[in-house]
Amino acid sequence: MAAASAAVPTPVSRPHREVLIVFGALMLAVLLAALDSTIVATALPTITADLGGLDQLSWVVTAYLLASTIVTPIYGKLGDLYGRKRIFQASIVIFLAGSALCGLAQNMGELIAFRGLQGVGGGGLLVLAQAIVGDVVSPRERGKYQGVFGAVFGVSSVAGPLVGGFLVDNASWRWVFYVNLPVGAIALGVIAVALNIPHKRREARIDVLGTMLLALGTGCVVLLTSLGGTTYAWGSWQVIGLGVVGLIALACLVPVERRASEPVLPRSLFSNRTFSGASAIGFIVGFALFGATTYLPLFLQVVNGATPTESGLELLPLILGLLTTSIGSGLAITRTGIYKPFPIAGTLIMAGGFWLLSTMGPGTGELTRSLDMLVVGIGIGMVMQVLVLAIQNSVEYRDLGVATSGATFFRSIGGCFGVAIFGAIFSNRLASELAKLGAAVPAAAKAGHVAPSAIGKLPGSVREQFISAYADALTTVFLVCAPIALVGFGLAWLLPQLPLRHTVETSGVGEAFAMPKHPESLPEIERALSTLAGRDSRRRIYEELAGRAGVDLDVKSAWVLARTCEMEPVAPASLASHYSLDEGRVEARMGSLADDGLLERADGGDGAYMLSDDGRAILDRLVAARRERLAELLDGWSPEQHAELAAMLDRLAASAVADHPAAGERGRERAVAV
């Protein structure tokens, strides 16, 4: 996740239709990868009824989440080294292969292994799709397109459980994975044909040893929490061995990262109080969120008798509450500049919501369940957006990209631990409750081989006891979530409240859901500055530039001067035709600028104009004024200390003064020019 120093290449100008086609394919890929972190939730009860292995249920989620989290920084570096198109295509192929194999799995072990393979591909889809947008879209438009990715990520949170439930009810749980194949094939074909990115190999070092140690350490600890007390006794050599290997790997990670030129997670970040605190809270949020969304469908289907589709619908209050407060808190923070109260209130509400979930039982009504889930969603949503904002607001420029990636990493790892630990709690408690029932419960039911739809066929007294055992086991999971959320509540009070940087104001839905990003600082800053600069109308930009530069030039004349520089030598008729303007008015404006000594006739006698030395000096002053304004928006990140920042400011300043208008902005440009 280390930040790279390579400059961001200027995208090649492309027809708008081509950009939309490529972006559509990228969006399909992001949708698939995002859906697969949630789509299995409502299918898990049916999967375990078919394949068995109820005690391994958590790993169907954890394998995908852990694999996609670990490989994300590697894909970013591979894209820099070998070309993003090629690596993106490889990630689609890996994802589709994993999807096909998941659909063919004959036991839980196979399914878990293939989910890990699917996650290896999914991690590349998420991070490379956003990086490719930077290759095909101008900085001024990049924020808008990447914001759509964030919206897709949010929609997938709602659609995942619904789609999964619908496919289980109307086809088979295997179609939860097979549905990826035609959609992914379309994305792969479009990318192969329509995406052309000139590849210039950029320097990047992959921290192979650090990545391997991180994967080994986290994998062993997650396995330990999942298998301990269920598959193996806590004192068994298998569990002890996993603990020892995990601790050794994580201990070795510290000196390895200290020596790495581009570490996966720089040790210096942890000296930043905001990063450490926000990462810890993010871990807890991921812990609670994935734990709730994994086991709530099981409660709804087994205890309340809902179908997979109905359980997906019943999750909507949680997801909609999360969406509403995630976006709403972000908007409120950008208006007020105050972010600390949100994680404090959110973690407290989240703890209360999980306590409410822990009081549910077989007789709890649908309205009560919905309100309980809504409370949990509201609490989680108030925290998710804020953590990324706080981290981006506190770190140095060189750490911006890697710190943003770090926020995603800790939330995802928290989800891995949450699902695994809650799985162990659930399995242990369920085994204990079912053991009390003795021979009253069929052996197949104890092994998890009973579909939710078949529970109603059990004898009356057995059915009630069986459902009660599941309810007690699952509500124990929710009850454990409550004090964990209170730990986050305590940590939230320790977050420093710092003045809000302008660049943080551009964070959107993507940050709210902590989408994985390419771990470089420069693209993130360029996107933020371009978004801030784009909020002003073109007329206002020119008025501001003229005032800052001390230039006695009206808005229309400044626009024509910039356009002439862009196209020189250019005749009035050519300029008017290019921007669909009135030729007579353009000729009059250019003649006036020539009278003032800012334009002069070009050689050739065709009536074309070019900038005079005075005109060029005036334009240089306008560009310098724009650069000065952009530098102010950096809020203390000094371009004098970072050559790549200085080059970016030069590029953006020139673009703001003399950039081609986008098709949708032509009318606004004409209003300035005529």
Short mmCIF file of N, CA and C in Angstrom, two decimals, residues 120-250:
data_model
loop_
_atom_site.label_atom_id
_atom_site.label_comp_id
_atom_site.label_asym_id
_atom_site.label_seq_id
_atom_site.Cartn_x
_atom_site.Cartn_y
_atom_site.Cartn_z
N VAL A 120 -9.29 -13.41 -4.97
CA VAL A 120 -8.03 -12.97 -5.58
C VAL A 120 -8.32 -12.15 -6.85
N GLY A 121 -9.30 -12.59 -7.63
CA GLY A 121 -9.69 -11.81 -8.81
C GLY A 121 -10.48 -10.57 -8.45
N GLY A 122 -11.39 -10.69 -7.47
CA GLY A 122 -12.24 -9.56 -7.10
C GLY A 122 -11.45 -8.36 -6.58
N GLY A 123 -10.37 -8.60 -5.84
CA GLY A 123 -9.56 -7.50 -5.34
C GLY A 123 -8.98 -6.66 -6.47
N GLY A 124 -8.58 -7.32 -7.56
CA GLY A 124 -8.04 -6.59 -8.71
C GLY A 124 -9.11 -5.80 -9.43
N LEU A 125 -10.33 -6.33 -9.52
CA LEU A 125 -11.40 -5.61 -10.20
C LEU A 125 -11.66 -4.27 -9.54
N LEU A 126 -11.71 -4.25 -8.22
CA LEU A 126 -12.07 -3.03 -7.51
C LEU A 126 -11.00 -1.95 -7.63
N VAL A 127 -9.75 -2.32 -7.40
CA VAL A 127 -8.72 -1.28 -7.37
C VAL A 127 -8.30 -0.84 -8.77
N LEU A 128 -8.26 -1.75 -9.74
CA LEU A 128 -7.81 -1.39 -11.08
C LEU A 128 -8.87 -0.63 -11.87
N ALA A 129 -10.14 -0.92 -11.62
CA ALA A 129 -11.19 -0.18 -12.33
C ALA A 129 -11.08 1.31 -12.04
N GLN A 130 -10.85 1.66 -10.79
CA GLN A 130 -10.73 3.07 -10.43
C GLN A 130 -9.45 3.69 -11.00
N ALA A 131 -8.37 2.90 -11.03
CA ALA A 131 -7.12 3.41 -11.59
C ALA A 131 -7.25 3.64 -13.09
N ILE A 132 -7.97 2.76 -13.79
CA ILE A 132 -8.14 2.89 -15.24
C ILE A 132 -8.96 4.14 -15.58
N VAL A 133 -9.92 4.49 -14.73
CA VAL A 133 -10.66 5.74 -14.97
C VAL A 133 -9.70 6.92 -15.08
N GLY A 134 -8.66 6.93 -14.25
CA GLY A 134 -7.67 7.99 -14.33
C GLY A 134 -6.89 8.00 -15.62
N ASP A 135 -6.87 6.85 -16.32
CA ASP A 135 -6.16 6.77 -17.60
C ASP A 135 -7.00 7.23 -18.78
N VAL A 136 -8.32 7.22 -18.63
CA VAL A 136 -9.18 7.52 -19.78
C VAL A 136 -10.01 8.79 -19.60
N VAL A 137 -10.04 9.36 -18.40
CA VAL A 137 -10.87 10.53 -18.13
C VAL A 137 -9.99 11.67 -17.63
N SER A 138 -10.29 12.89 -18.03
CA SER A 138 -9.52 14.04 -17.59
C SER A 138 -9.69 14.24 -16.09
N PRO A 139 -8.70 14.86 -15.42
CA PRO A 139 -8.81 15.07 -13.97
C PRO A 139 -10.09 15.81 -13.58
N ARG A 140 -10.52 16.76 -14.42
CA ARG A 140 -11.70 17.56 -14.10
C ARG A 140 -12.95 16.69 -13.99
N GLU A 141 -13.01 15.59 -14.77
CA GLU A 141 -14.19 14.72 -14.79
C GLU A 141 -14.03 13.48 -13.90
N ARG A 142 -12.81 13.26 -13.39
CA ARG A 142 -12.53 12.00 -12.72
C ARG A 142 -13.37 11.79 -11.47
N GLY A 143 -13.55 12.85 -10.69
CA GLY A 143 -14.33 12.73 -9.47
C GLY A 143 -15.75 12.27 -9.74
N LYS A 144 -16.34 12.78 -10.84
CA LYS A 144 -17.71 12.41 -11.17
C LYS A 144 -17.82 10.92 -11.50
N TYR A 145 -16.89 10.41 -12.30
CA TYR A 145 -16.93 9.01 -12.68
C TYR A 145 -16.64 8.09 -11.49
N GLN A 146 -15.66 8.46 -10.67
CA GLN A 146 -15.34 7.63 -9.52
C GLN A 146 -16.45 7.67 -8.49
N GLY A 147 -17.20 8.78 -8.46
CA GLY A 147 -18.37 8.85 -7.58
C GLY A 147 -19.42 7.83 -7.97
N VAL A 148 -19.54 7.55 -9.28
CA VAL A 148 -20.49 6.53 -9.73
C VAL A 148 -20.07 5.16 -9.21
N PHE A 149 -18.76 4.89 -9.19
CA PHE A 149 -18.29 3.63 -8.62
C PHE A 149 -18.74 3.51 -7.17
N GLY A 150 -18.62 4.61 -6.43
CA GLY A 150 -19.07 4.59 -5.04
C GLY A 150 -20.55 4.27 -4.94
N ALA A 151 -21.34 4.86 -5.84
CA ALA A 151 -22.78 4.59 -5.84
C ALA A 151 -23.05 3.11 -6.16
N VAL A 152 -22.29 2.56 -7.11
CA VAL A 152 -22.44 1.14 -7.45
C VAL A 152 -22.12 0.28 -6.23
N PHE A 153 -21.06 0.66 -5.52
CA PHE A 153 -20.67 -0.07 -4.32
C PHE A 153 -21.78 -0.03 -3.29
N GLY A 154 -22.41 1.15 -3.14
CA GLY A 154 -23.52 1.27 -2.21
C GLY A 154 -24.73 0.48 -2.64
N VAL A 155 -25.07 0.55 -3.93
CA VAL A 155 -26.22 -0.19 -4.44
C VAL A 155 -26.02 -1.69 -4.26
N SER A 156 -24.79 -2.16 -4.45
CA SER A 156 -24.53 -3.59 -4.30
C SER A 156 -24.80 -4.07 -2.88
N SER A 157 -24.61 -3.17 -1.90
CA SER A 157 -24.90 -3.54 -0.52
C SER A 157 -26.38 -3.84 -0.33
N VAL A 158 -27.21 -3.09 -1.07
CA VAL A 158 -28.65 -3.31 -1.01
C VAL A 158 -29.04 -4.50 -1.88
N ALA A 159 -28.47 -4.54 -3.10
CA ALA A 159 -28.90 -5.53 -4.08
C ALA A 159 -28.36 -6.93 -3.79
N GLY A 160 -27.17 -7.03 -3.17
CA GLY A 160 -26.55 -8.33 -2.95
C GLY A 160 -27.46 -9.34 -2.26
N PRO A 161 -27.94 -9.04 -1.05
CA PRO A 161 -28.81 -10.00 -0.37
C PRO A 161 -30.10 -10.29 -1.15
N LEU A 162 -30.63 -9.26 -1.83
CA LEU A 162 -31.87 -9.47 -2.61
C LEU A 162 -31.63 -10.39 -3.80
N VAL A 163 -30.57 -10.13 -4.54
CA VAL A 163 -30.25 -10.96 -5.71
C VAL A 163 -29.94 -12.38 -5.28
N GLY A 164 -29.14 -12.51 -4.21
CA GLY A 164 -28.82 -13.86 -3.72
C GLY A 164 -30.07 -14.63 -3.33
N GLY A 165 -30.98 -13.98 -2.60
CA GLY A 165 -32.21 -14.65 -2.20
C GLY A 165 -33.08 -15.02 -3.38
N PHE A 166 -33.18 -14.12 -4.35
CA PHE A 166 -34.00 -14.37 -5.54
C PHE A 166 -33.47 -15.57 -6.32
N LEU A 167 -32.16 -15.65 -6.48
CA LEU A 167 -31.57 -16.75 -7.25
C LEU A 167 -31.76 -18.08 -6.53
N VAL A 168 -31.63 -18.08 -5.20
CA VAL A 168 -31.83 -19.32 -4.44
C VAL A 168 -33.28 -19.79 -4.57
N ASP A 169 -34.22 -18.86 -4.48
CA ASP A 169 -35.64 -19.23 -4.54
C ASP A 169 -36.08 -19.67 -5.93
N ASN A 170 -35.50 -19.09 -6.96
CA ASN A 170 -36.00 -19.32 -8.31
C ASN A 170 -35.09 -20.18 -9.18
N ALA A 171 -33.89 -20.45 -8.73
CA ALA A 171 -32.99 -21.30 -9.52
C ALA A 171 -32.28 -22.26 -8.57
N SER A 172 -31.11 -21.88 -8.11
CA SER A 172 -30.33 -22.71 -7.20
C SER A 172 -29.27 -21.82 -6.57
N TRP A 173 -28.77 -22.22 -5.41
CA TRP A 173 -27.70 -21.42 -4.80
C TRP A 173 -26.48 -21.35 -5.71
N ARG A 174 -26.32 -22.33 -6.57
CA ARG A 174 -25.16 -22.33 -7.48
C ARG A 174 -25.22 -21.15 -8.45
N TRP A 175 -26.41 -20.66 -8.76
CA TRP A 175 -26.54 -19.52 -9.67
C TRP A 175 -26.11 -18.21 -9.02
N VAL A 176 -25.94 -18.22 -7.71
CA VAL A 176 -25.34 -17.05 -7.06
C VAL A 176 -23.95 -16.80 -7.63
N PHE A 177 -23.28 -17.87 -8.06
CA PHE A 177 -21.94 -17.75 -8.64
C PHE A 177 -21.98 -17.80 -10.18
N TYR A 178 -22.86 -18.61 -10.74
CA TYR A 178 -22.92 -18.71 -12.19
C TYR A 178 -23.36 -17.39 -12.84
N VAL A 179 -24.15 -16.58 -12.12
CA VAL A 179 -24.64 -15.34 -12.71
C VAL A 179 -23.50 -14.39 -13.07
N ASN A 180 -22.34 -14.57 -12.44
CA ASN A 180 -21.19 -13.72 -12.76
C ASN A 180 -20.64 -13.98 -14.16
N LEU A 181 -20.83 -15.19 -14.66
CA LEU A 181 -20.14 -15.59 -15.89
C LEU A 181 -20.57 -14.79 -17.12
N PRO A 182 -21.86 -14.66 -17.44
CA PRO A 182 -22.20 -13.87 -18.63
C PRO A 182 -21.89 -12.39 -18.47
N VAL A 183 -22.14 -11.85 -17.27
CA VAL A 183 -21.87 -10.42 -17.06
C VAL A 183 -20.37 -10.16 -17.15
N GLY A 184 -19.57 -11.01 -16.51
CA GLY A 184 -18.12 -10.84 -16.56
C GLY A 184 -17.56 -11.02 -17.95
N ALA A 185 -18.15 -11.94 -18.72
CA ALA A 185 -17.69 -12.14 -20.10
C ALA A 185 -17.93 -10.89 -20.95
N ILE A 186 -19.06 -10.24 -20.74
CA ILE A 186 -19.34 -8.98 -21.46
C ILE A 186 -18.30 -7.93 -21.11
N ALA A 187 -18.03 -7.78 -19.82
CA ALA A 187 -17.03 -6.79 -19.39
C ALA A 187 -15.66 -7.11 -19.98
N LEU A 188 -15.29 -8.39 -19.99
CA LEU A 188 -13.99 -8.80 -20.53
C LEU A 188 -13.90 -8.49 -22.01
N GLY A 189 -14.97 -8.77 -22.77
CA GLY A 189 -14.96 -8.50 -24.21
C GLY A 189 -14.88 -7.02 -24.52
N VAL A 190 -15.65 -6.21 -23.81
CA VAL A 190 -15.64 -4.77 -24.06
C VAL A 190 -14.27 -4.18 -23.74
N ILE A 191 -13.68 -4.60 -22.62
CA ILE A 191 -12.35 -4.09 -22.25
C ILE A 191 -11.32 -4.48 -23.30
N ALA A 192 -11.39 -5.71 -23.81
CA ALA A 192 -10.43 -6.18 -24.81
C ALA A 192 -10.51 -5.35 -26.09
N VAL A 193 -11.73 -4.98 -26.49
CA VAL A 193 -11.91 -4.29 -27.77
C VAL A 193 -11.80 -2.77 -27.63
N ALA A 194 -12.41 -2.21 -26.60
CA ALA A 194 -12.59 -0.76 -26.53
C ALA A 194 -11.52 -0.02 -25.74
N LEU A 195 -10.86 -0.71 -24.82
CA LEU A 195 -9.90 -0.01 -23.95
C LEU A 195 -8.50 -0.05 -24.54
N ASN A 196 -7.99 1.10 -24.88
CA ASN A 196 -6.63 1.22 -25.38
C ASN A 196 -5.89 2.23 -24.52
N ILE A 197 -4.99 1.74 -23.70
CA ILE A 197 -4.21 2.60 -22.81
C ILE A 197 -2.74 2.49 -23.20
N PRO A 198 -2.13 3.58 -23.67
CA PRO A 198 -0.70 3.51 -23.95
C PRO A 198 0.06 3.22 -22.65
N HIS A 199 0.75 2.10 -22.62
CA HIS A 199 1.42 1.72 -21.37
C HIS A 199 2.85 2.24 -21.35
N LYS A 200 3.12 3.00 -20.28
CA LYS A 200 4.48 3.43 -20.01
C LYS A 200 4.87 2.83 -18.66
N ARG A 201 5.81 1.93 -18.69
CA ARG A 201 6.19 1.24 -17.46
C ARG A 201 6.65 2.23 -16.41
N ARG A 202 6.04 2.14 -15.23
CA ARG A 202 6.40 3.04 -14.14
C ARG A 202 7.10 2.26 -13.04
N GLU A 203 8.03 2.91 -12.39
CA GLU A 203 8.79 2.26 -11.33
C GLU A 203 7.86 1.89 -10.18
N ALA A 204 7.92 0.66 -9.76
CA ALA A 204 7.12 0.21 -8.62
C ALA A 204 7.78 -1.02 -8.02
N ARG A 205 7.85 -1.05 -6.72
CA ARG A 205 8.45 -2.20 -6.03
C ARG A 205 7.36 -2.91 -5.25
N ILE A 206 7.23 -4.19 -5.48
CA ILE A 206 6.23 -4.98 -4.77
C ILE A 206 6.87 -5.55 -3.51
N ASP A 207 6.28 -5.25 -2.39
CA ASP A 207 6.77 -5.76 -1.11
C ASP A 207 6.28 -7.20 -0.94
N VAL A 208 6.95 -8.11 -1.66
CA VAL A 208 6.50 -9.50 -1.69
C VAL A 208 6.57 -10.13 -0.31
N LEU A 209 7.71 -9.97 0.38
CA LEU A 209 7.88 -10.60 1.69
C LEU A 209 6.88 -10.03 2.70
N GLY A 210 6.71 -8.71 2.68
CA GLY A 210 5.76 -8.09 3.60
C GLY A 210 4.34 -8.57 3.35
N THR A 211 3.97 -8.68 2.08
CA THR A 211 2.62 -9.15 1.74
C THR A 211 2.42 -10.59 2.18
N MET A 212 3.43 -11.44 1.96
CA MET A 212 3.32 -12.84 2.35
C MET A 212 3.20 -12.99 3.87
N LEU A 213 4.00 -12.22 4.60
CA LEU A 213 3.94 -12.29 6.06
C LEU A 213 2.59 -11.79 6.58
N LEU A 214 2.09 -10.72 5.96
CA LEU A 214 0.80 -10.17 6.38
C LEU A 214 -0.32 -11.18 6.11
N ALA A 215 -0.28 -11.80 4.93
CA ALA A 215 -1.30 -12.79 4.59
C ALA A 215 -1.21 -14.00 5.52
N LEU A 216 0.01 -14.47 5.77
CA LEU A 216 0.20 -15.64 6.64
C LEU A 216 -0.25 -15.34 8.06
N GLY A 217 0.16 -14.17 8.57
CA GLY A 217 -0.18 -13.83 9.96
C GLY A 217 -1.67 -13.66 10.16
N THR A 218 -2.31 -12.85 9.32
CA THR A 218 -3.75 -12.62 9.48
C THR A 218 -4.53 -13.90 9.20
N GLY A 219 -4.11 -14.66 8.17
CA GLY A 219 -4.81 -15.91 7.84
C GLY A 219 -4.77 -16.90 8.99
N CYS A 220 -3.60 -17.05 9.63
CA CYS A 220 -3.48 -17.99 10.74
C CYS A 220 -4.34 -17.56 11.93
N VAL A 221 -4.33 -16.27 12.24
CA VAL A 221 -5.10 -15.79 13.39
C VAL A 221 -6.60 -15.93 13.13
N VAL A 222 -7.02 -15.62 11.90
CA VAL A 222 -8.44 -15.78 11.57
C VAL A 222 -8.84 -17.26 11.62
N LEU A 223 -7.97 -18.14 11.10
CA LEU A 223 -8.25 -19.59 11.17
C LEU A 223 -8.34 -20.07 12.62
N LEU A 224 -7.45 -19.55 13.44
CA LEU A 224 -7.45 -19.94 14.85
C LEU A 224 -8.78 -19.59 15.51
N THR A 225 -9.25 -18.36 15.26
CA THR A 225 -10.51 -17.93 15.88
C THR A 225 -11.69 -18.72 15.34
N SER A 226 -11.58 -19.20 14.10
CA SER A 226 -12.69 -19.93 13.48
C SER A 226 -12.71 -21.39 13.91
N LEU A 227 -11.52 -22.03 14.00
CA LEU A 227 -11.46 -23.47 14.27
C LEU A 227 -11.38 -23.80 15.74
N GLY A 228 -10.87 -22.84 16.55
CA GLY A 228 -10.69 -23.11 17.97
C GLY A 228 -12.00 -23.34 18.69
N GLY A 229 -12.08 -24.43 19.41
CA GLY A 229 -13.28 -24.72 20.19
C GLY A 229 -14.39 -25.37 19.40
N THR A 230 -14.23 -25.48 18.07
CA THR A 230 -15.26 -26.14 17.25
C THR A 230 -14.66 -27.36 16.57
N THR A 231 -13.89 -27.13 15.50
CA THR A 231 -13.25 -28.25 14.80
C THR A 231 -12.16 -28.88 15.66
N TYR A 232 -11.37 -28.03 16.36
CA TYR A 232 -10.30 -28.51 17.23
C TYR A 232 -10.45 -27.88 18.62
N ALA A 233 -10.00 -28.58 19.61
CA ALA A 233 -10.01 -28.03 20.97
C ALA A 233 -9.00 -26.89 21.08
N TRP A 234 -9.28 -25.95 22.00
CA TRP A 234 -8.38 -24.80 22.13
C TRP A 234 -6.96 -25.23 22.49
N GLY A 235 -6.81 -26.33 23.19
CA GLY A 235 -5.47 -26.77 23.58
C GLY A 235 -4.83 -27.72 22.60
N SER A 236 -5.47 -27.96 21.44
CA SER A 236 -4.92 -28.90 20.46
C SER A 236 -3.69 -28.32 19.78
N TRP A 237 -2.87 -29.24 19.25
CA TRP A 237 -1.64 -28.78 18.58
C TRP A 237 -1.96 -27.96 17.33
N GLN A 238 -3.10 -28.26 16.69
CA GLN A 238 -3.46 -27.51 15.49
C GLN A 238 -3.73 -26.03 15.81
N VAL A 239 -4.51 -25.79 16.86
CA VAL A 239 -4.84 -24.42 17.24
C VAL A 239 -3.61 -23.69 17.78
N ILE A 240 -2.85 -24.38 18.64
CA ILE A 240 -1.63 -23.76 19.18
C ILE A 240 -0.64 -23.46 18.05
N GLY A 241 -0.53 -24.40 17.10
CA GLY A 241 0.38 -24.18 15.97
C GLY A 241 -0.02 -22.98 15.14
N LEU A 242 -1.31 -22.85 14.87
CA LEU A 242 -1.78 -21.68 14.12
C LEU A 242 -1.44 -20.38 14.86
N GLY A 243 -1.64 -20.38 16.17
CA GLY A 243 -1.34 -19.19 16.95
C GLY A 243 0.14 -18.83 16.91
N VAL A 244 0.99 -19.84 17.05
CA VAL A 244 2.44 -19.59 17.04
C VAL A 244 2.89 -19.07 15.68
N VAL A 245 2.46 -19.74 14.61
CA VAL A 245 2.85 -19.30 13.26
C VAL A 245 2.35 -17.88 12.98
N GLY A 246 1.10 -17.60 13.37
CA GLY A 246 0.54 -16.27 13.14
C GLY A 246 1.31 -15.20 13.87
N LEU A 247 1.65 -15.45 15.14
CA LEU A 247 2.38 -14.46 15.92
C LEU A 247 3.79 -14.24 15.37
N ILE A 248 4.45 -15.33 14.97
CA ILE A 248 5.81 -15.20 14.42
C ILE A 248 5.77 -14.39 13.12
N ALA A 249 4.79 -14.68 12.27
CA ALA A 249 4.68 -13.96 10.99
C ALA A 249 4.45 -12.47 11.23
N LEU A 250 3.54 -12.13 12.15
CA LEU A 250 3.25 -10.72 12.42
C LEU A 250 4.43 -10.03 13.10
#
